[in-house]
PDB file of C-alpha atoms and ligand atoms in Angstrom:
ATOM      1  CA  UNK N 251      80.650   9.144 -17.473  1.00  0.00           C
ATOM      2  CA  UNK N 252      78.863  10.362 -20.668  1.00  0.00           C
ATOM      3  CA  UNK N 253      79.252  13.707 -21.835  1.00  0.00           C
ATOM      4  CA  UNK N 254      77.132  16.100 -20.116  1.00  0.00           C
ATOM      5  CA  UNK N 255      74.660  17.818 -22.788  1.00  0.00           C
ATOM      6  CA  UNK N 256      72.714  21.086 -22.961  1.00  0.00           C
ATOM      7  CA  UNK N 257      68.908  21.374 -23.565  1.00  0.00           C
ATOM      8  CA  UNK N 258      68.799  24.612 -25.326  1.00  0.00           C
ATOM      9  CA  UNK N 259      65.957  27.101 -25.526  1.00  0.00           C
ATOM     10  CA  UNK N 260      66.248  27.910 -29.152  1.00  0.00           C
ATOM     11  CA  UNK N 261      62.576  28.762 -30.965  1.00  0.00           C
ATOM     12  CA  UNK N 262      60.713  31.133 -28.872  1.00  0.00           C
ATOM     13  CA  UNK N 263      58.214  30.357 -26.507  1.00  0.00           C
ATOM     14  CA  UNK N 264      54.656  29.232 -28.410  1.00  0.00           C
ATOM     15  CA  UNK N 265      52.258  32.221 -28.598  1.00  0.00           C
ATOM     16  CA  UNK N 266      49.431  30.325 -27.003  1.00  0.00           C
ATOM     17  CA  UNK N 267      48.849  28.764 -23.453  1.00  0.00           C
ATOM     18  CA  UNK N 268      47.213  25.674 -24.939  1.00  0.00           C
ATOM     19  CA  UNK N 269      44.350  23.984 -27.370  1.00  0.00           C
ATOM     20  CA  UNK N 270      41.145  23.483 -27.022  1.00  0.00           C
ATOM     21  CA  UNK N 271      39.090  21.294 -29.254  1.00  0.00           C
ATOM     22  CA  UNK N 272      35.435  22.904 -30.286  1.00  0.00           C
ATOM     23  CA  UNK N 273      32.460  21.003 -31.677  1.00  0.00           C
ATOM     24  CA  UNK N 274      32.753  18.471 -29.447  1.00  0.00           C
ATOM     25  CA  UNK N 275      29.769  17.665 -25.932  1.00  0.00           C
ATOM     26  CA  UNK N 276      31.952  15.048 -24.096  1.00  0.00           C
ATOM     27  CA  UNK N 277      32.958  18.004 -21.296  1.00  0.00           C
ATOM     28  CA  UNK N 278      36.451  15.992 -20.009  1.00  0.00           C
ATOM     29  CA  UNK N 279      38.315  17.668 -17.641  1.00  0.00           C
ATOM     30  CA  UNK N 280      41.544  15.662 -17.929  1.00  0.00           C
ATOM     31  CA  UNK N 281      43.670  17.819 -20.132  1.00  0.00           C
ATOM     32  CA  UNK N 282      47.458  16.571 -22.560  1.00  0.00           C
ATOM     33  CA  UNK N 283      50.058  18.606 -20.624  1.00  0.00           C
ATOM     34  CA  UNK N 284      52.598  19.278 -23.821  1.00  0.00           C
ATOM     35  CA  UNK N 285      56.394  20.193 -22.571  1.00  0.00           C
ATOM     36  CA  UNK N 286      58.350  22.989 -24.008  1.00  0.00           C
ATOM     37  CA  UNK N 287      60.897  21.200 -25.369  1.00  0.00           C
ATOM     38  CA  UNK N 288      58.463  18.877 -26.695  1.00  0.00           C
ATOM     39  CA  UNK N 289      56.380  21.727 -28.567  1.00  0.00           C
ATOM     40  CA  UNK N 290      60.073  22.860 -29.636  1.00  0.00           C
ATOM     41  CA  UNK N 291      61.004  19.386 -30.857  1.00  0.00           C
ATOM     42  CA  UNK N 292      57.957  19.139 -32.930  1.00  0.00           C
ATOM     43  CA  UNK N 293      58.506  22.443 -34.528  1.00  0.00           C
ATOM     44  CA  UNK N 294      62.064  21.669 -35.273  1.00  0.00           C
ATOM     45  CA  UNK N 295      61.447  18.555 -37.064  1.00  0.00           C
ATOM     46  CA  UNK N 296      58.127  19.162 -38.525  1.00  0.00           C
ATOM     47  CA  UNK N 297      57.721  22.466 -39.438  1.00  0.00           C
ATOM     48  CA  UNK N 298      61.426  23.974 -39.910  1.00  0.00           C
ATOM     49  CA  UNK N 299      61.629  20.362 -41.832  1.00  0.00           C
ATOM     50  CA  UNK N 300      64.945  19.778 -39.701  1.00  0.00           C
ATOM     51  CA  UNK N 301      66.439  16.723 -39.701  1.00  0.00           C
ATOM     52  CA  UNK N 302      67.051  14.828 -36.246  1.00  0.00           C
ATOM     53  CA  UNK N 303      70.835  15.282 -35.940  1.00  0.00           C
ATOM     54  CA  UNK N 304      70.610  19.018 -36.582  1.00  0.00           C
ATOM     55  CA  UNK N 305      67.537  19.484 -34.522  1.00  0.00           C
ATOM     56  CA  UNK N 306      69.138  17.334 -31.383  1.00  0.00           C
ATOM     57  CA  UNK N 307      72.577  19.100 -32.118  1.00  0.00           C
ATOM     58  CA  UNK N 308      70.874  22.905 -31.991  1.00  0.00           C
ATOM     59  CA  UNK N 309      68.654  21.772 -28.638  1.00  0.00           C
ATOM     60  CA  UNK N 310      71.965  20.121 -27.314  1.00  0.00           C
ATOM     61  CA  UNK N 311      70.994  17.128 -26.386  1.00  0.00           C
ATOM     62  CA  UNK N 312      71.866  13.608 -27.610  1.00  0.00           C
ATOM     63  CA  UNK N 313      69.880  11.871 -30.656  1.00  0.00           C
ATOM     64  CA  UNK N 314      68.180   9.565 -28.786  1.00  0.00           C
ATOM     65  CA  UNK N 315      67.031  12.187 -26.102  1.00  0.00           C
ATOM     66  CA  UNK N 316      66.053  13.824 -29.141  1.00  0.00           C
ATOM     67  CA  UNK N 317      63.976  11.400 -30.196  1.00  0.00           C
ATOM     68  CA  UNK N 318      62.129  10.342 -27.212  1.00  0.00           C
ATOM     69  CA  UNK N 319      61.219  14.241 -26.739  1.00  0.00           C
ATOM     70  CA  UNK N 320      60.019  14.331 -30.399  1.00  0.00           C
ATOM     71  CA  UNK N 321      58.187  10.685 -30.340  1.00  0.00           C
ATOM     72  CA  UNK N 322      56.221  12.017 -26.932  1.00  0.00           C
ATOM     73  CA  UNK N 323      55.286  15.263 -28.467  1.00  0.00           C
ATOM     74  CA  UNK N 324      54.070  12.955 -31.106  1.00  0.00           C
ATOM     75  CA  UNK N 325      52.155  10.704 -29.167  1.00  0.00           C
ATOM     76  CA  UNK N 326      50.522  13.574 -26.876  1.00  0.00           C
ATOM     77  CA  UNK N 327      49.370  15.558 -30.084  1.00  0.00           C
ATOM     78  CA  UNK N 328      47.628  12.411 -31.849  1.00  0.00           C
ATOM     79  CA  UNK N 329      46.143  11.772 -27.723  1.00  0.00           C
ATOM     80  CA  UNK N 330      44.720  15.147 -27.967  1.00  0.00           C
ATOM     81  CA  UNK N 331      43.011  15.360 -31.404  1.00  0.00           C
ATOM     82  CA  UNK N 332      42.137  11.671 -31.159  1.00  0.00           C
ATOM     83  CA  UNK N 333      40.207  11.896 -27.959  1.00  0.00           C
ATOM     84  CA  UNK N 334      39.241  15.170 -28.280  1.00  0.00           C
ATOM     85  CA  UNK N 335      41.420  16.569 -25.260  1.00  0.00           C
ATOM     86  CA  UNK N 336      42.497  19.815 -24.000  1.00  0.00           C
ATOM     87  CA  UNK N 337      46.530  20.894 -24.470  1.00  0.00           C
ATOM     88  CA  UNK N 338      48.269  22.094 -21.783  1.00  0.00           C
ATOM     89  CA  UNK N 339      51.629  24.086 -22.134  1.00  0.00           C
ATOM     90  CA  UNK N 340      53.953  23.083 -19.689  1.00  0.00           C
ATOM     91  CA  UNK N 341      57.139  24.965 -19.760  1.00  0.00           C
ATOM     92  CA  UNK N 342      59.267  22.426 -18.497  1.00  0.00           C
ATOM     93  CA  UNK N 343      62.689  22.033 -18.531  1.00  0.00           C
ATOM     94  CA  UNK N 344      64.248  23.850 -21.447  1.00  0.00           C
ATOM     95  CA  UNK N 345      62.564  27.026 -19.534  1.00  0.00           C
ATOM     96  CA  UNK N 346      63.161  25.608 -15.934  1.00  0.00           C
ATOM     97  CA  UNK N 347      65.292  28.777 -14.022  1.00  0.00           C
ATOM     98  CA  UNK N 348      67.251  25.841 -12.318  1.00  0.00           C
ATOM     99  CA  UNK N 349      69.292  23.278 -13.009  1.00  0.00           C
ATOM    100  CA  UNK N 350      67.316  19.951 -14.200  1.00  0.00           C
ATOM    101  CA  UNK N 351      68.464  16.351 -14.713  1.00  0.00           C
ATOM    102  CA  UNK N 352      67.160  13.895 -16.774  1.00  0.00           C
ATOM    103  CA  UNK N 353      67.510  10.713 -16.368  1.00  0.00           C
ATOM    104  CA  UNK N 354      68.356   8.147 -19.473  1.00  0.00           C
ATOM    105  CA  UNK N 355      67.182   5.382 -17.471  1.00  0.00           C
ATOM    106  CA  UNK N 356      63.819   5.899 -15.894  1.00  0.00           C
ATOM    107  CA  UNK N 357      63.632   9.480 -17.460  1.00  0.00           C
ATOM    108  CA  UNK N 358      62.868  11.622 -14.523  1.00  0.00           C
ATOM    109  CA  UNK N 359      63.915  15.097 -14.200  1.00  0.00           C
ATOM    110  CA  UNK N 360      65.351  16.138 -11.036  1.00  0.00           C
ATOM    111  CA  UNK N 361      66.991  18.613  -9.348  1.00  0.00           C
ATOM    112  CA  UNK N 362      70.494  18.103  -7.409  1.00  0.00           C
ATOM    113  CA  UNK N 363      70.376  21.054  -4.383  1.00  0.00           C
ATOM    114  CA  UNK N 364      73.406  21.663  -2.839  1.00  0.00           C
ATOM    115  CA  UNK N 365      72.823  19.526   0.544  1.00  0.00           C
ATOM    116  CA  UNK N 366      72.129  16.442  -1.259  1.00  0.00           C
ATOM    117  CA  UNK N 367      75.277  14.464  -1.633  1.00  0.00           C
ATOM    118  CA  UNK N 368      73.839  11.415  -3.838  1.00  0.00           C
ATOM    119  CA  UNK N 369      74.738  13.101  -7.238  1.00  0.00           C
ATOM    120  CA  UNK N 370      72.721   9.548  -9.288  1.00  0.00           C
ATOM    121  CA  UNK N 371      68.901   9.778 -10.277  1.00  0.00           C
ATOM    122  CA  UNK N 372      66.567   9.897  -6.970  1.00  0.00           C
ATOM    123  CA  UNK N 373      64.038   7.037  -8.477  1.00  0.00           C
ATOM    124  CA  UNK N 374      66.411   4.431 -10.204  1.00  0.00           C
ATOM    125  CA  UNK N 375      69.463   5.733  -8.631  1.00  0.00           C
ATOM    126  CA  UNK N 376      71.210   5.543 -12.205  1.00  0.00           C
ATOM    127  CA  UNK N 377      74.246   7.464 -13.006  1.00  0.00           C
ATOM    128  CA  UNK N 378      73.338   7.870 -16.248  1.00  0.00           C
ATOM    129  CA  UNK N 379      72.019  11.487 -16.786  1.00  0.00           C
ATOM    130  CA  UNK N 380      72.167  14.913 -18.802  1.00  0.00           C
ATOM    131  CA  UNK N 381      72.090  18.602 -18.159  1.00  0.00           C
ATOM    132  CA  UNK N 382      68.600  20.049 -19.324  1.00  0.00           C
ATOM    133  CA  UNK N 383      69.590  24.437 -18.822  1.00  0.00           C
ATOM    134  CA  UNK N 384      68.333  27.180 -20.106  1.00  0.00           C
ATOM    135  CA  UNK N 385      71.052  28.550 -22.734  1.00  0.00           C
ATOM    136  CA  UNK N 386      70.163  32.083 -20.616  1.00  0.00           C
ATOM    137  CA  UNK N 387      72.086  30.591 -17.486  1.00  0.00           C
TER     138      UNK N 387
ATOM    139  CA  UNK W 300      64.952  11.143   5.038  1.00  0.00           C
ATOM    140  CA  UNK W 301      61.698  11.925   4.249  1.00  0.00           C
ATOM    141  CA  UNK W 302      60.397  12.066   0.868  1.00  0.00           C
ATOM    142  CA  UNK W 303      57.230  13.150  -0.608  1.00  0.00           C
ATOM    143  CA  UNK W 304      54.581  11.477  -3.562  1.00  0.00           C
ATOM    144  CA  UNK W 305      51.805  13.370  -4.554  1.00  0.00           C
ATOM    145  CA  UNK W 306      48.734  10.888  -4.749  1.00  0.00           C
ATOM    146  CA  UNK W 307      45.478  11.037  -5.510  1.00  0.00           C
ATOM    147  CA  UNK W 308      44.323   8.784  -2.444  1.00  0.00           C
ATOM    148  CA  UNK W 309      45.021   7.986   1.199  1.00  0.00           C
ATOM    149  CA  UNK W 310      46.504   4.914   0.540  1.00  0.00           C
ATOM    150  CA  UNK W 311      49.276   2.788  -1.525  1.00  0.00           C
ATOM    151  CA  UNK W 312      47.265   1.568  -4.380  1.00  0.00           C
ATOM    152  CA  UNK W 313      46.486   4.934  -5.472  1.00  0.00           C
ATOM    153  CA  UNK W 314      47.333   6.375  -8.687  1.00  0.00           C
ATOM    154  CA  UNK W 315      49.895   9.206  -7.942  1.00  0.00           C
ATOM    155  CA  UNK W 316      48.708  12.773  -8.893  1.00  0.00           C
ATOM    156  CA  UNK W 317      50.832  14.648 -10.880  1.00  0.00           C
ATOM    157  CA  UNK W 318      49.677  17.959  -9.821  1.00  0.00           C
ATOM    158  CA  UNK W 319      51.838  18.962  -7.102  1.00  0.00           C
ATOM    159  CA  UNK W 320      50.024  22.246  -5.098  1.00  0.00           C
ATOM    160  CA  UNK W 321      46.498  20.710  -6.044  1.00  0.00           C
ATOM    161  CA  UNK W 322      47.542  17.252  -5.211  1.00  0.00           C
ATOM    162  CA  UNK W 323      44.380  15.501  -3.479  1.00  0.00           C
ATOM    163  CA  UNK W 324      46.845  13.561  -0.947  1.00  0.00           C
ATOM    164  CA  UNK W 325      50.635  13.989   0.251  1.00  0.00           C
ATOM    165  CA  UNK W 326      52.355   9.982   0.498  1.00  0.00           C
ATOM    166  CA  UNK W 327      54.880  10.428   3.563  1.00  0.00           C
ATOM    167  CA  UNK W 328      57.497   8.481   2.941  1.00  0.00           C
ATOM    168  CA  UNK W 329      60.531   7.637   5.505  1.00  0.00           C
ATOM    169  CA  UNK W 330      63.227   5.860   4.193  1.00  0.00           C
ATOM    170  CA  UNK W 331      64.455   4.689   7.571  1.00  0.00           C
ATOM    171  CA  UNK W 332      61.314   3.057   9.134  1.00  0.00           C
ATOM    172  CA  UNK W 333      60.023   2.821   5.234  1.00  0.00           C
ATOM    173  CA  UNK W 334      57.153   3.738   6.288  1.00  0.00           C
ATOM    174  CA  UNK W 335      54.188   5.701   4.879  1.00  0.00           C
ATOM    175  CA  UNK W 336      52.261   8.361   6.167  1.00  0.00           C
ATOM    176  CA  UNK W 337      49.052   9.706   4.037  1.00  0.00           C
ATOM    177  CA  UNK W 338      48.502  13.417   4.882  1.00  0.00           C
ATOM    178  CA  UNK W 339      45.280  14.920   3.348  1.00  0.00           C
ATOM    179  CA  UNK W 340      45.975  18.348   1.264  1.00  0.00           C
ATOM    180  CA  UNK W 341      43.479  20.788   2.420  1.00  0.00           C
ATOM    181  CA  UNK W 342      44.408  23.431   0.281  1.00  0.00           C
ATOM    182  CA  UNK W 343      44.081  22.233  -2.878  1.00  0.00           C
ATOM    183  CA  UNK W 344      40.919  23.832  -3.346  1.00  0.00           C
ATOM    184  CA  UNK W 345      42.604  26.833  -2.853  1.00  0.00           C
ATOM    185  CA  UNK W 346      42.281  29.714  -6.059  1.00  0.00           C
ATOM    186  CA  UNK W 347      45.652  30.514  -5.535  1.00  0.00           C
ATOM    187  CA  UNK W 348      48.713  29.763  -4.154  1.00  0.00           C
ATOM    188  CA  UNK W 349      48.398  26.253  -3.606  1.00  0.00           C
ATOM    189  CA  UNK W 350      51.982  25.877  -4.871  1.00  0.00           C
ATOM    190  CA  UNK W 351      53.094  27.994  -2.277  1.00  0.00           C
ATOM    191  CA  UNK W 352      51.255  26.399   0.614  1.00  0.00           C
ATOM    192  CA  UNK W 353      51.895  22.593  -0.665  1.00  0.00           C
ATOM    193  CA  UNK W 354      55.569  23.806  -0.507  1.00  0.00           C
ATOM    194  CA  UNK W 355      55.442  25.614   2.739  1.00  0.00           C
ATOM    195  CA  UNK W 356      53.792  22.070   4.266  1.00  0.00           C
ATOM    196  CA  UNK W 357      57.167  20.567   2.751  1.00  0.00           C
ATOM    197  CA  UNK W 358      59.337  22.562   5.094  1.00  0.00           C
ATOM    198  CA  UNK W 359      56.986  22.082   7.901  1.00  0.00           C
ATOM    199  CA  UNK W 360      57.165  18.405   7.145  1.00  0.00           C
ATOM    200  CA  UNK W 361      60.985  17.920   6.919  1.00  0.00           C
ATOM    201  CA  UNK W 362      60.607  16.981   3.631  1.00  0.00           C
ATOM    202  CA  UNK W 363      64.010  16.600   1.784  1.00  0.00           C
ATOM    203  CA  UNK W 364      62.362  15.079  -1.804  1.00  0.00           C
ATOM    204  CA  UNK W 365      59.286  15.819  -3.910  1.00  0.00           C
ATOM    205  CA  UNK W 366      58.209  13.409  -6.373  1.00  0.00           C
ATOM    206  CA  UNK W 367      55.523  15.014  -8.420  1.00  0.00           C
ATOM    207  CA  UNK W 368      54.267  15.630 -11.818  1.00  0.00           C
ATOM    208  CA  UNK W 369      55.072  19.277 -12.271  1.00  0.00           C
ATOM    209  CA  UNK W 370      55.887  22.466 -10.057  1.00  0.00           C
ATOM    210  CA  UNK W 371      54.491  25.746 -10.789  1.00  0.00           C
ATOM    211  CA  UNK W 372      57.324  28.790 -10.353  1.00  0.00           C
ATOM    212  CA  UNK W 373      56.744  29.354  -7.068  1.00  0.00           C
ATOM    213  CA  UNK W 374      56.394  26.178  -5.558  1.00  0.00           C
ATOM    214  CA  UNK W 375      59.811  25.702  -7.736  1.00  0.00           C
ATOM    215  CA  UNK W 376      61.399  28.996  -5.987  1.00  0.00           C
ATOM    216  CA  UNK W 377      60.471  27.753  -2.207  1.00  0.00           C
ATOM    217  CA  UNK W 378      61.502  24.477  -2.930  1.00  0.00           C
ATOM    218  CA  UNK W 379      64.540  25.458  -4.099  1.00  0.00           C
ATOM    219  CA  UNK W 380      65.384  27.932  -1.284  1.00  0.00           C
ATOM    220  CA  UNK W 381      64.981  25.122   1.133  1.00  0.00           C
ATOM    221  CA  UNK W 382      67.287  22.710  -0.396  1.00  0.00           C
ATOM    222  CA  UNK W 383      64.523  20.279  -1.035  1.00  0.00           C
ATOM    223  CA  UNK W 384      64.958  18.171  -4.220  1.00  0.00           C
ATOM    224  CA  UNK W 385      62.501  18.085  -7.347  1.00  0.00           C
ATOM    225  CA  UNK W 386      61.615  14.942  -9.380  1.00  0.00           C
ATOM    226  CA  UNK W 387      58.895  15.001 -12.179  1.00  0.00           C
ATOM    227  CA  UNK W 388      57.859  11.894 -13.204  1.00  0.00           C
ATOM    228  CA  UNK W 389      55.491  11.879 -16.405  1.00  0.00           C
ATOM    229  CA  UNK W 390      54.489   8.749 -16.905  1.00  0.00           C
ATOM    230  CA  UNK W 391      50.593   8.408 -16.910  1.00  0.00           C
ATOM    231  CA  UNK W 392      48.660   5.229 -14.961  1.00  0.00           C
ATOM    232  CA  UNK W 393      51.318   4.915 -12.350  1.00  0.00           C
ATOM    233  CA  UNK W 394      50.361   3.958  -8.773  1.00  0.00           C
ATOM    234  CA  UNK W 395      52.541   5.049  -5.620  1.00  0.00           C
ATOM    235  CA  UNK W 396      53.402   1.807  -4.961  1.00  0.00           C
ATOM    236  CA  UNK W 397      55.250   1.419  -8.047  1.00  0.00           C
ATOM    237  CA  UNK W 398      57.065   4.536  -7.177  1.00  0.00           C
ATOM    238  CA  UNK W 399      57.833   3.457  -3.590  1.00  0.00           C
ATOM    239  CA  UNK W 400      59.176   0.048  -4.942  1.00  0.00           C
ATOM    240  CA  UNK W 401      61.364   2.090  -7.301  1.00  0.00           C
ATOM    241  CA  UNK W 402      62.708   3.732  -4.101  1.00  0.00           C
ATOM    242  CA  UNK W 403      63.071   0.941  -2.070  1.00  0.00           C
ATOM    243  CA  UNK W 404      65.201  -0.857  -4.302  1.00  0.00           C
TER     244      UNK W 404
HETATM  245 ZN1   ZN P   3      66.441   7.122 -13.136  1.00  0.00          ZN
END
């Protein structure tokens, strides 16, 4: 069983509730839902100029969770100012009161309540999964 | 067991919603029979607290799991009293077929 790893809340929350792009008629009403840890990510790597091991060791999570987080932040971002789309903040996880999952498989986040005996992911029903919790709990 | 997938239609082929309290349709699904039940959501029209009421149609419903795409905090809170388990799924384009295949297997 792999190590069991934190998602930490560790930059504060973003001072803004999302982005909206101006100058622009095509009215669209589908808008880029961006995750806090992925908004955290970003800033970790790209504006604190972090490298990847640091960044994934201070959000405690593994590298490659790191990197999936940071590559979908990524890929949202260049979505958004590409097609001229509206940004979301989600707060996700890393600010999630409850205990999350993610799965390394099919990466879905779950919860595990107490009366629920199958401990594995509910979609792919792989054992393979971290702890996302807020550092607060 | 009963589990829930938001969708944005009344039937299979649909592409599943990832809102969860303004979710157009409720999938139904029973893991015994395995099978589906489309349940139209007639608040999610609703200003506010269409997290609440989508959750409070869980309980009603037996529900023991919620697929969705997100859960506002108190849809998260009910949910979470009730012992009813939470999975976000954020991948875009997906129908509820391919989550109910996911399931089955
Ligand atoms: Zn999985």
């Amino acid at each position: 069983m792999p190590r069991r790893r934190r998602l930490r809340k560790v930059v504060a929350p973003p001072i803004f509730s999302g982005y909206k792009p101006y100058g622009t008629n095509c009215e669209s009403d589908e808008t880029i839902e961006l995750l806090y840890e992925e908004y955290e990510a970003l800033k970790l790597a790209d504006y604190d100029h972090m490298n990847h091991q640091d960044a994934s060791e201070l959000m405690g999570v593994s590298r490659p969770t790191f990197a999936r987080i940071y590559k979908s932040a990524r890929i949202k971002i260049a979505r958004a100012l590409v097609e001229a789309k509206v940004i979301r903040m989600v707060y996700g996880n890393a600010w999630m009161d409850k205990k999350w999952f993610i799965c390394n498989d099919c990466h879905s986040r779950f919860t595990i309540p107490k009366s629920v005996s199958k401990k594995s992911c509910p979609i792919c029903g792989s054992e393979n999964k971290e702890t996302l919790k807020n550092q607060n709990n | 067991m009963m589990t829930v997938i938001t969708s944005s239609g009344n039937n299979k082929n649909s592409l599943f919603d990832k809102r969860f309290g303004r979710t157009a349709w409720f999938c139904l699904y029973d893991e015994e029979t395995k099978k589906t039940t489309f349940i139209e959501n007639t608040d999610n029209e609703t200003s506010n607290g269409a997290g609440t009421k989508a959750a409070e149609k869980m309980v009603e419903l037996k529900v023991e799991k919620v697929i969705s795409g997100d859960f506002g905090p108190k849809a998260k809170d009910l949910l979470d009293k009730f012992n009813i388990q939470m999975v976000i799924i954020q991948d875009d384009g997906i129908k509820v077929k391919d989550i109910l295949e996911k399931l089955k297997q």
